[in-house]
PDB file of C-alpha atoms in Angstrom:
ATOM      1  CA  MET A1020       0.000   0.000   0.000  1.00 84.00           C
ATOM      2  CA  ARG A1021       1.189   3.506  -0.825  1.00 86.00           C
ATOM      3  CA  HIS A1022       0.112   7.016   0.094  1.00 89.00           C
ATOM      4  CA  LEU A1023       0.646  10.010  -2.155  1.00 90.00           C
ATOM      5  CA  GLY A1024       0.190  13.465  -0.641  1.00 87.00           C
ATOM      6  CA  ARG A1025       1.535  16.960  -0.267  1.00 85.00           C
ATOM      7  CA  SER A1026       4.080  15.803   2.294  1.00 84.00           C
ATOM      8  CA  VAL A1027       5.867  12.584   3.192  1.00 82.00           C
ATOM      9  CA  ARG A1028       4.412  11.070   6.356  1.00 76.00           C
ATOM     10  CA  GLU A1029       5.615   8.393   8.727  1.00 77.00           C
ATOM     11  CA  VAL A1030       2.866   5.779   8.391  1.00 77.00           C
ATOM     12  CA  PRO A1031       3.538   2.240   9.646  1.00 80.00           C
ATOM     13  CA  SER A1032       3.540  -0.348   6.833  1.00 81.00           C
ATOM     14  CA  VAL A1033       2.686   2.301   4.219  1.00 86.00           C
ATOM     15  CA  ALA A1034       5.185   3.817   1.805  1.00 87.00           C
ATOM     16  CA  THR A1035       4.505   7.529   1.451  1.00 90.00           C
ATOM     17  CA  PHE A1036       5.381   9.797  -1.473  1.00 91.00           C
ATOM     18  CA  LYS A1037       5.058  13.482  -2.294  1.00 92.00           C
ATOM     19  CA  TRP A1038       3.550  15.380  -5.197  1.00 92.00           C
ATOM     20  CA  ASP A1039       2.952  19.062  -5.938  1.00 92.00           C
ATOM     21  CA  ILE A1040      -0.146  19.455  -8.077  1.00 90.00           C
ATOM     22  CA  ARG A1041       0.341  23.171  -8.717  1.00 88.00           C
ATOM     23  CA  ALA A1042       3.930  22.664  -9.833  1.00 92.00           C
ATOM     24  CA  GLY A1043       3.014  19.535 -11.789  1.00 92.00           C
ATOM     25  CA  THR A1044       5.612  17.361 -10.045  1.00 94.00           C
ATOM     26  CA  ILE A1045       5.280  13.859  -8.651  1.00 93.00           C
ATOM     27  CA  ASP A1046       7.618  11.221  -7.234  1.00 91.00           C
ATOM     28  CA  SER A1047       7.590   8.659 -10.038  1.00 87.00           C
ATOM     29  CA  ALA A1048       8.350   5.836  -7.611  1.00 89.00           C
ATOM     30  CA  SER A1049       4.832   6.233  -6.257  1.00 91.00           C
ATOM     31  CA  VAL A1050       3.260   4.639  -9.358  1.00 91.00           C
ATOM     32  CA  ILE A1051       5.767   1.916 -10.174  1.00 91.00           C
ATOM     33  CA  GLY A1052       4.231  -1.524  -9.764  1.00 90.00           C
ATOM     34  CA  VAL A1053       0.862  -0.216  -8.553  1.00 93.00           C
ATOM     35  CA  ASP A1054      -2.144  -2.493  -9.193  1.00 94.00           C
ATOM     36  CA  HIS A1055      -4.945  -0.063  -8.282  1.00 96.00           C
ATOM     37  CA  ILE A1056      -5.207   3.710  -7.825  1.00 96.00           C
ATOM     38  CA  VAL A1057      -7.748   5.414  -5.552  1.00 97.00           C
ATOM     39  CA  HIS A1058      -8.019   9.139  -6.226  1.00 96.00           C
ATOM     40  CA  LEU A1059      -9.305  11.219  -3.291  1.00 94.00           C
ATOM     41  CA  ALA A1060      -7.433  14.454  -3.950  1.00 90.00           C
ATOM     42  CA  GLY A1061      -9.118  17.845  -4.047  1.00 90.00           C
ATOM     43  CA  ALA A1062      -9.348  21.102  -2.141  1.00 88.00           C
ATOM     44  CA  GLY A1063     -12.152  21.101   0.432  1.00 87.00           C
ATOM     45  CA  ILE A1064     -15.449  22.205  -1.098  1.00 87.00           C
ATOM     46  CA  ALA A1065     -16.558  23.943   2.093  1.00 83.00           C
ATOM     47  CA  ASP A1066     -13.190  25.191   3.333  1.00 84.00           C
ATOM     48  CA  ALA A1067     -13.411  28.733   1.938  1.00 85.00           C
ATOM     49  CA  ARG A1068     -15.815  31.207   0.354  1.00 87.00           C
ATOM     50  CA  TRP A1069     -16.268  30.643  -3.375  1.00 88.00           C
ATOM     51  CA  THR A1070     -14.513  33.339  -5.366  1.00 88.00           C
ATOM     52  CA  LYS A1071     -13.545  32.863  -9.024  1.00 89.00           C
ATOM     53  CA  GLU A1072     -10.056  31.955  -7.864  1.00 90.00           C
ATOM     54  CA  ARG A1073     -11.379  29.457  -5.323  1.00 91.00           C
ATOM     55  CA  VAL A1074     -13.608  27.734  -7.869  1.00 91.00           C
ATOM     56  CA  ARG A1075     -10.625  27.465 -10.206  1.00 91.00           C
ATOM     57  CA  GLU A1076      -8.625  25.880  -7.382  1.00 92.00           C
ATOM     58  CA  LEU A1077     -11.445  23.415  -6.674  1.00 93.00           C
ATOM     59  CA  VAL A1078     -11.367  22.319 -10.312  1.00 94.00           C
ATOM     60  CA  ASP A1079      -7.591  22.229 -10.737  1.00 91.00           C
ATOM     61  CA  SER A1080      -6.935  20.349  -7.502  1.00 91.00           C
ATOM     62  CA  ARG A1081      -9.154  17.586  -8.854  1.00 94.00           C
ATOM     63  CA  ALA A1082      -8.731  17.509 -12.616  1.00 95.00           C
ATOM     64  CA  ALA A1083      -5.043  18.467 -12.694  1.00 94.00           C
ATOM     65  CA  SER A1084      -4.162  15.863 -10.082  1.00 94.00           C
ATOM     66  CA  VAL A1085      -5.940  13.157 -12.093  1.00 96.00           C
ATOM     67  CA  ARG A1086      -3.961  14.092 -15.204  1.00 95.00           C
ATOM     68  CA  LEU A1087      -0.694  14.316 -13.262  1.00 95.00           C
ATOM     69  CA  LEU A1088      -1.166  10.733 -12.121  1.00 95.00           C
ATOM     70  CA  GLN A1089      -1.903   9.605 -15.657  1.00 95.00           C
ATOM     71  CA  ARG A1090       1.227  11.300 -16.958  1.00 94.00           C
ATOM     72  CA  ALA A1091       3.326   9.616 -14.280  1.00 94.00           C
ATOM     73  CA  VAL A1092       1.899   6.189 -15.102  1.00 94.00           C
ATOM     74  CA  ARG A1093       2.504   6.639 -18.821  1.00 92.00           C
ATOM     75  CA  GLU A1094       6.097   7.726 -18.207  1.00 90.00           C
ATOM     76  CA  HIS A1095       7.233   5.546 -15.313  1.00 85.00           C
ATOM     77  CA  GLY A1096       4.702   2.992 -14.170  1.00 75.00           C
ATOM     78  CA  GLN A1097       2.624   0.064 -15.256  1.00 83.00           C
ATOM     79  CA  VAL A1098      -1.045   0.457 -16.152  1.00 92.00           C
ATOM     80  CA  PRO A1099      -3.120  -0.316 -13.038  1.00 95.00           C
ATOM     81  CA  ASN A1100      -6.028  -2.752 -13.014  1.00 96.00           C
ATOM     82  CA  SER A1101      -8.425   0.013 -12.002  1.00 97.00           C
ATOM     83  CA  PHE A1102      -8.672   3.729 -11.361  1.00 98.00           C
ATOM     84  CA  VAL A1103     -11.275   4.487  -8.683  1.00 98.00           C
ATOM     85  CA  SER A1104     -12.084   8.121  -8.020  1.00 97.00           C
ATOM     86  CA  ALA A1105     -14.178  10.036  -5.578  1.00 97.00           C
ATOM     87  CA  ALA A1106     -16.884  12.143  -7.211  1.00 96.00           C
ATOM     88  CA  GLY A1107     -19.704  14.319  -5.922  1.00 95.00           C
ATOM     89  CA  ILE A1108     -23.420  13.678  -5.660  1.00 96.00           C
ATOM     90  CA  ASN A1109     -23.815  17.374  -6.507  1.00 95.00           C
ATOM     91  CA  TYR A1110     -22.785  16.514 -10.068  1.00 96.00           C
ATOM     92  CA  TYR A1111     -26.449  17.099 -10.910  1.00 97.00           C
ATOM     93  CA  GLY A1112     -26.314  20.658  -9.561  1.00 95.00           C
ATOM     94  CA  ALA A1113     -27.495  22.373  -6.400  1.00 93.00           C
ATOM     95  CA  THR A1114     -31.225  22.225  -7.082  1.00 93.00           C
ATOM     96  CA  THR A1115     -34.264  21.053  -5.169  1.00 94.00           C
ATOM     97  CA  SER A1116     -36.909  19.124  -7.054  1.00 92.00           C
ATOM     98  CA  ASP A1117     -39.145  16.086  -6.795  1.00 89.00           C
ATOM     99  CA  ARG A1118     -36.966  14.280  -9.326  1.00 92.00           C
ATOM    100  CA  THR A1119     -34.633  11.472  -8.301  1.00 97.00           C
ATOM    101  CA  CYS A1120     -31.325  11.863 -10.136  1.00 97.00           C
ATOM    102  CA  VAL A1121     -29.730   8.906 -11.907  1.00 98.00           C
ATOM    103  CA  GLU A1122     -26.187   8.458 -13.155  1.00 98.00           C
ATOM    104  CA  SER A1123     -27.108   9.071 -16.798  1.00 97.00           C
ATOM    105  CA  ASP A1124     -28.445  12.556 -16.053  1.00 97.00           C
ATOM    106  CA  ALA A1125     -26.494  15.541 -17.348  1.00 97.00           C
ATOM    107  CA  ALA A1126     -24.302  17.612 -15.062  1.00 97.00           C
ATOM    108  CA  GLY A1127     -25.832  20.693 -13.489  1.00 95.00           C
ATOM    109  CA  GLY A1128     -25.158  24.068 -15.071  1.00 94.00           C
ATOM    110  CA  ASP A1129     -24.158  25.808 -11.830  1.00 93.00           C
ATOM    111  CA  SER A1130     -20.694  26.022 -10.270  1.00 94.00           C
ATOM    112  CA  ILE A1131     -20.835  22.757  -8.335  1.00 94.00           C
ATOM    113  CA  GLY A1132     -22.132  20.956 -11.410  1.00 95.00           C
ATOM    114  CA  MET A1133     -19.288  22.415 -13.466  1.00 96.00           C
ATOM    115  CA  ILE A1134     -16.673  21.453 -10.856  1.00 95.00           C
ATOM    116  CA  SER A1135     -17.991  17.893 -10.742  1.00 96.00           C
ATOM    117  CA  ARG A1136     -18.219  17.602 -14.533  1.00 97.00           C
ATOM    118  CA  LYS A1137     -14.649  18.761 -15.157  1.00 96.00           C
ATOM    119  CA  TRP A1138     -13.410  16.418 -12.434  1.00 96.00           C
ATOM    120  CA  GLU A1139     -15.167  13.439 -13.985  1.00 97.00           C
ATOM    121  CA  GLU A1140     -14.057  14.366 -17.493  1.00 97.00           C
ATOM    122  CA  ALA A1141     -10.448  14.144 -16.331  1.00 97.00           C
ATOM    123  CA  VAL A1142     -11.124  10.797 -14.660  1.00 97.00           C
ATOM    124  CA  ASP A1143     -12.747   9.460 -17.831  1.00 98.00           C
ATOM    125  CA  GLU A1144      -9.470  10.026 -19.688  1.00 97.00           C
ATOM    126  CA  TRP A1145      -8.197   6.955 -17.830  1.00 97.00           C
ATOM    127  CA  ALA A1146     -10.826   4.769 -19.525  1.00 97.00           C
ATOM    128  CA  SER A1147      -8.581   4.190 -22.539  1.00 95.00           C
ATOM    129  CA  MET A1148      -6.022   2.626 -20.187  1.00 95.00           C
ATOM    130  CA  THR A1149      -7.943   0.779 -17.486  1.00 97.00           C
ATOM    131  CA  ARG A1150     -11.272   0.203 -15.742  1.00 98.00           C
ATOM    132  CA  VAL A1151     -12.650   3.441 -14.276  1.00 98.00           C
ATOM    133  CA  VAL A1152     -15.124   3.811 -11.415  1.00 98.00           C
ATOM    134  CA  LYS A1153     -16.450   7.150 -10.113  1.00 98.00           C
ATOM    135  CA  LEU A1154     -18.231   7.102  -6.752  1.00 98.00           C
ATOM    136  CA  ARG A1155     -20.580  10.087  -6.512  1.00 98.00           C
ATOM    137  CA  THR A1156     -20.537  10.730  -2.796  1.00 97.00           C
ATOM    138  CA  PRO A1157     -23.144  12.573  -0.700  1.00 96.00           C
ATOM    139  CA  ILE A1158     -22.710  13.893   2.854  1.00 95.00           C
ATOM    140  CA  VAL A1159     -20.428  11.406   4.605  1.00 96.00           C
ATOM    141  CA  LEU A1160     -21.379  10.725   8.215  1.00 96.00           C
ATOM    142  CA  SER A1161     -18.311   9.959  10.310  1.00 96.00           C
ATOM    143  CA  ALA A1162     -17.498  10.108  14.020  1.00 92.00           C
ATOM    144  CA  GLU A1163     -14.288  12.006  13.296  1.00 88.00           C
ATOM    145  CA  GLY A1164     -14.062  15.071  11.076  1.00 80.00           C
ATOM    146  CA  GLY A1165     -16.174  15.606   8.004  1.00 83.00           C
ATOM    147  CA  ALA A1166     -19.614  17.154   7.829  1.00 88.00           C
ATOM    148  CA  LEU A1167     -21.220  15.522  10.868  1.00 91.00           C
ATOM    149  CA  SER A1168     -19.039  17.234  13.459  1.00 90.00           C
ATOM    150  CA  LYS A1169     -19.819  20.626  11.897  1.00 89.00           C
ATOM    151  CA  LEU A1170     -23.539  19.888  11.639  1.00 90.00           C
ATOM    152  CA  ALA A1171     -23.719  18.596  15.215  1.00 92.00           C
ATOM    153  CA  MET A1172     -21.854  21.476  16.862  1.00 91.00           C
ATOM    154  CA  PRO A1173     -24.750  23.980  17.104  1.00 92.00           C
ATOM    155  CA  PHE A1174     -27.057  21.211  18.319  1.00 90.00           C
ATOM    156  CA  ARG A1175     -24.691  20.353  21.158  1.00 90.00           C
ATOM    157  CA  TRP A1176     -25.131  23.945  22.322  1.00 89.00           C
ATOM    158  CA  GLY A1177     -28.895  23.793  21.879  1.00 88.00           C
ATOM    159  CA  LEU A1178     -28.763  26.138  18.889  1.00 90.00           C
ATOM    160  CA  GLY A1179     -29.493  23.776  16.024  1.00 92.00           C
ATOM    161  CA  ALA A1180     -32.057  24.677  13.371  1.00 95.00           C
ATOM    162  CA  ALA A1181     -33.112  23.711   9.882  1.00 95.00           C
ATOM    163  CA  LEU A1182     -31.622  25.664   6.981  1.00 95.00           C
ATOM    164  CA  GLY A1183     -33.601  27.755   4.520  1.00 96.00           C
ATOM    165  CA  SER A1184     -36.878  26.117   3.582  1.00 96.00           C
ATOM    166  CA  GLY A1185     -35.797  22.846   5.159  1.00 96.00           C
ATOM    167  CA  LYS A1186     -37.340  21.027   2.192  1.00 97.00           C
ATOM    168  CA  GLN A1187     -34.048  20.424   0.375  1.00 97.00           C
ATOM    169  CA  TRP A1188     -33.057  16.766   0.175  1.00 97.00           C
ATOM    170  CA  MET A1189     -29.916  15.548   1.941  1.00 97.00           C
ATOM    171  CA  PRO A1190     -28.532  12.304   0.518  1.00 97.00           C
ATOM    172  CA  TRP A1191     -26.065  10.755   2.994  1.00 97.00           C
ATOM    173  CA  VAL A1192     -23.874   7.708   3.579  1.00 98.00           C
ATOM    174  CA  HIS A1193     -22.292   6.156   6.673  1.00 98.00           C
ATOM    175  CA  ILE A1194     -18.482   6.152   6.507  1.00 97.00           C
ATOM    176  CA  ASP A1195     -18.360   2.364   6.917  1.00 98.00           C
ATOM    177  CA  ASP A1196     -20.609   1.867   3.904  1.00 98.00           C
ATOM    178  CA  LEU A1197     -18.535   4.287   1.855  1.00 98.00           C
ATOM    179  CA  VAL A1198     -15.338   2.370   2.643  1.00 98.00           C
ATOM    180  CA  ARG A1199     -17.067  -0.861   1.624  1.00 98.00           C
ATOM    181  CA  ALA A1200     -18.180   0.799  -1.619  1.00 98.00           C
ATOM    182  CA  TYR A1201     -14.552   1.598  -2.427  1.00 98.00           C
ATOM    183  CA  GLU A1202     -13.586  -1.995  -1.727  1.00 98.00           C
ATOM    184  CA  SER A1203     -16.286  -3.149  -4.143  1.00 98.00           C
ATOM    185  CA  ALA A1204     -15.176  -0.670  -6.786  1.00 98.00           C
ATOM    186  CA  LEU A1205     -11.599  -1.902  -6.540  1.00 97.00           C
ATOM    187  CA  PHE A1206     -12.227  -5.613  -6.736  1.00 95.00           C
ATOM    188  CA  ASN A1207     -15.556  -6.058  -8.529  1.00 97.00           C
ATOM    189  CA  ASP A1208     -14.508  -6.094 -12.181  1.00 95.00           C
ATOM    190  CA  ARG A1209     -18.116  -5.628 -13.287  1.00 95.00           C
ATOM    191  CA  MET A1210     -18.243  -2.136 -11.823  1.00 98.00           C
ATOM    192  CA  THR A1211     -17.475   0.634 -14.285  1.00 98.00           C
ATOM    193  CA  GLY A1212     -18.511   4.263 -14.720  1.00 98.00           C
ATOM    194  CA  ALA A1213     -20.379   6.451 -12.240  1.00 98.00           C
ATOM    195  CA  TYR A1214     -22.327   5.282  -9.196  1.00 98.00           C
ATOM    196  CA  ASN A1215     -24.407   7.234  -6.695  1.00 98.00           C
ATOM    197  CA  VAL A1216     -23.255   6.078  -3.262  1.00 98.00           C
ATOM    198  CA  ASN A1217     -26.076   7.201  -0.981  1.00 98.00           C
ATOM    199  CA  ALA A1218     -28.084   5.200   1.512  1.00 97.00           C
ATOM    200  CA  ASN A1219     -31.742   4.390   0.880  1.00 95.00           C
ATOM    201  CA  GLY A1220     -33.060   6.589   3.674  1.00 88.00           C
ATOM    202  CA  THR A1221     -32.843  10.018   2.066  1.00 91.00           C
ATOM    203  CA  VAL A1222     -34.390  12.761   4.200  1.00 96.00           C
ATOM    204  CA  ASN A1223     -34.924  16.468   3.754  1.00 97.00           C
ATOM    205  CA  ASN A1224     -33.143  19.070   5.856  1.00 97.00           C
ATOM    206  CA  GLU A1225     -35.955  19.444   8.381  1.00 97.00           C
ATOM    207  CA  GLU A1226     -36.089  15.692   8.927  1.00 97.00           C
ATOM    208  CA  PHE A1227     -32.303  15.481   9.202  1.00 97.00           C
ATOM    209  CA  THR A1228     -32.349  18.296  11.750  1.00 96.00           C
ATOM    210  CA  THR A1229     -34.989  16.604  13.907  1.00 96.00           C
ATOM    211  CA  ILE A1230     -33.265  13.213  13.851  1.00 97.00           C
ATOM    212  CA  LEU A1231     -29.828  14.698  14.580  1.00 96.00           C
ATOM    213  CA  ALA A1232     -31.198  16.671  17.522  1.00 95.00           C
ATOM    214  CA  ARG A1233     -32.899  13.573  18.904  1.00 94.00           C
ATOM    215  CA  SER A1234     -29.678  11.552  18.606  1.00 95.00           C
ATOM    216  CA  LEU A1235     -27.919  14.204  20.702  1.00 94.00           C
ATOM    217  CA  GLY A1236     -30.723  14.358  23.264  1.00 93.00           C
ATOM    218  CA  LYS A1237     -31.743  17.849  22.179  1.00 93.00           C
ATOM    219  CA  LYS A1238     -34.876  19.520  20.851  1.00 91.00           C
ATOM    220  CA  VAL A1239     -35.273  21.878  17.916  1.00 92.00           C
ATOM    221  CA  PHE A1240     -37.008  25.074  18.987  1.00 90.00           C
ATOM    222  CA  LEU A1241     -35.336  27.777  16.905  1.00 92.00           C
ATOM    223  CA  PRO A1242     -36.785  28.956  13.574  1.00 94.00           C
ATOM    224  CA  ASN A1243     -35.104  27.966  10.337  1.00 95.00           C
ATOM    225  CA  VAL A1244     -31.936  29.861   9.467  1.00 94.00           C
ATOM    226  CA  PRO A1245     -32.934  32.220   6.607  1.00 94.00           C
ATOM    227  CA  GLY A1246     -31.327  31.502   3.282  1.00 93.00           C
ATOM    228  CA  PHE A1247     -30.197  35.093   2.824  1.00 90.00           C
ATOM    229  CA  VAL A1248     -28.140  34.873   6.025  1.00 92.00           C
ATOM    230  CA  LEU A1249     -26.247  31.846   4.727  1.00 90.00           C
ATOM    231  CA  LYS A1250     -25.734  33.470   1.325  1.00 90.00           C
ATOM    232  CA  ALA A1251     -24.420  36.654   2.919  1.00 89.00           C
ATOM    233  CA  THR A1252     -21.947  34.580   4.922  1.00 86.00           C
ATOM    234  CA  LEU A1253     -20.965  31.873   2.459  1.00 87.00           C
ATOM    235  CA  GLY A1254     -21.753  33.306  -0.949  1.00 86.00           C
ATOM    236  CA  GLU A1255     -22.531  30.853  -3.731  1.00 87.00           C
ATOM    237  CA  MET A1256     -21.355  27.976  -1.552  1.00 86.00           C
ATOM    238  CA  ALA A1257     -24.562  28.419   0.473  1.00 89.00           C
ATOM    239  CA  ASP A1258     -26.454  26.787  -2.403  1.00 91.00           C
ATOM    240  CA  LEU A1259     -24.984  23.451  -1.298  1.00 90.00           C
ATOM    241  CA  LEU A1260     -26.797  23.839   2.025  1.00 91.00           C
ATOM    242  CA  LEU A1261     -30.002  25.385   0.712  1.00 94.00           C
ATOM    243  CA  ALA A1262     -30.707  23.061  -2.212  1.00 95.00           C
ATOM    244  CA  GLY A1263     -30.533  19.354  -2.873  1.00 95.00           C
ATOM    245  CA  SER A1264     -32.303  16.556  -4.713  1.00 95.00           C
ATOM    246  CA  ARG A1265     -32.646  12.845  -4.201  1.00 96.00           C
ATOM    247  CA  ALA A1266     -30.366  10.418  -6.025  1.00 97.00           C
ATOM    248  CA  SER A1267     -31.038   6.844  -7.014  1.00 98.00           C
ATOM    249  CA  ASN A1268     -28.667   4.150  -5.729  1.00 98.00           C
ATOM    250  CA  GLU A1269     -30.201   1.373  -7.843  1.00 98.00           C
ATOM    251  CA  LYS A1270     -27.142   1.105 -10.078  1.00 98.00           C
ATOM    252  CA  ILE A1271     -24.741   0.246  -7.260  1.00 98.00           C
ATOM    253  CA  LEU A1272     -27.314  -2.050  -5.632  1.00 98.00           C
ATOM    254  CA  ALA A1273     -27.531  -3.933  -8.929  1.00 98.00           C
ATOM    255  CA  THR A1274     -23.850  -4.883  -8.541  1.00 97.00           C
ATOM    256  CA  GLY A1275     -24.705  -6.821  -5.376  1.00 97.00           C
ATOM    257  CA  PHE A1276     -23.562  -4.101  -2.994  1.00 97.00           C
ATOM    258  CA  GLU A1277     -25.685  -3.654   0.132  1.00 97.00           C
ATOM    259  CA  PHE A1278     -25.789  -0.683   2.491  1.00 98.00           C
ATOM    260  CA  ARG A1279     -25.661  -1.689   6.150  1.00 97.00           C
ATOM    261  CA  PHE A1280     -26.903   1.708   7.290  1.00 97.00           C
ATOM    262  CA  ASN A1281     -30.107   2.795   5.561  1.00 97.00           C
ATOM    263  CA  ASP A1282     -31.798   4.367   8.569  1.00 97.00           C
ATOM    264  CA  LEU A1283     -30.485   7.820   9.519  1.00 97.00           C
ATOM    265  CA  ALA A1284     -31.320   7.492  13.208  1.00 97.00           C
ATOM    266  CA  MET A1285     -29.454   4.182  13.404  1.00 97.00           C
ATOM    267  CA  ALA A1286     -26.451   5.666  11.574  1.00 97.00           C
ATOM    268  CA  LEU A1287     -26.298   8.704  13.861  1.00 96.00           C
ATOM    269  CA  ASP A1288     -26.709   6.647  17.002  1.00 95.00           C
ATOM    270  CA  ASP A1289     -23.824   4.457  15.866  1.00 96.00           C
ATOM    271  CA  LEU A1290     -21.567   7.447  15.284  1.00 96.00           C
ATOM    272  CA  LEU A1291     -22.585   9.765  18.126  1.00 92.00           C
ATOM    273  CA  GLU A1292     -22.892   7.312  21.011  1.00 74.00           C
TER     274      GLU A1292
END
């Protein structure tokens, strides 16, 4: 097993290597003799306000890193058996509708749709070399880091509330199920292309808020946070919180994959106990 990142780390039993995506440099030893590549690189979507420069960084950190890996493999390594990449469930755009999105739908025309499309286009360039799988990931619920800790914080202080209309859908997945999905993508040769990786139990923001509060032993008594407040604070990035549609997971289920956590309350209780 090997780890490729912005710095060399001391990880037991794992060889670590360094790359610099902006400079276009990579330690070629990182790809020599590699059987599978899992691409998780990319600047954090919610780490900073979306300016034109930030959106460009979100795209480049994903697409450019994919192409840098491909260049390194062509020059120094052997072709891997698979290239498995993270992708975003917001590929379909930050919109709220009654429609359930499927993998064959077109990318959204907004910024998040564009970011996701350009990312996947770069990943698809690997298809001429090896099997490609793109896992379109929703909100990942994890006990450490990620979205759940940020969502739970105001509730722990008794200040939690739904966002905007509260009617926007919030596809989600338990971290354990997501890890299992990556294992399936790596070793199930029948998997190829894009897959929505969200649990069956999709809820809207109001429902998510109520269930999260209950899991923390709290009650929701505050009014919804107005959308204009979030937009004034976060800019265009607020659309990710204020809009959302359901996504079908039938394609990944058809491969034989099964989600162990399909009930949000059960997932939260497992992570927040």
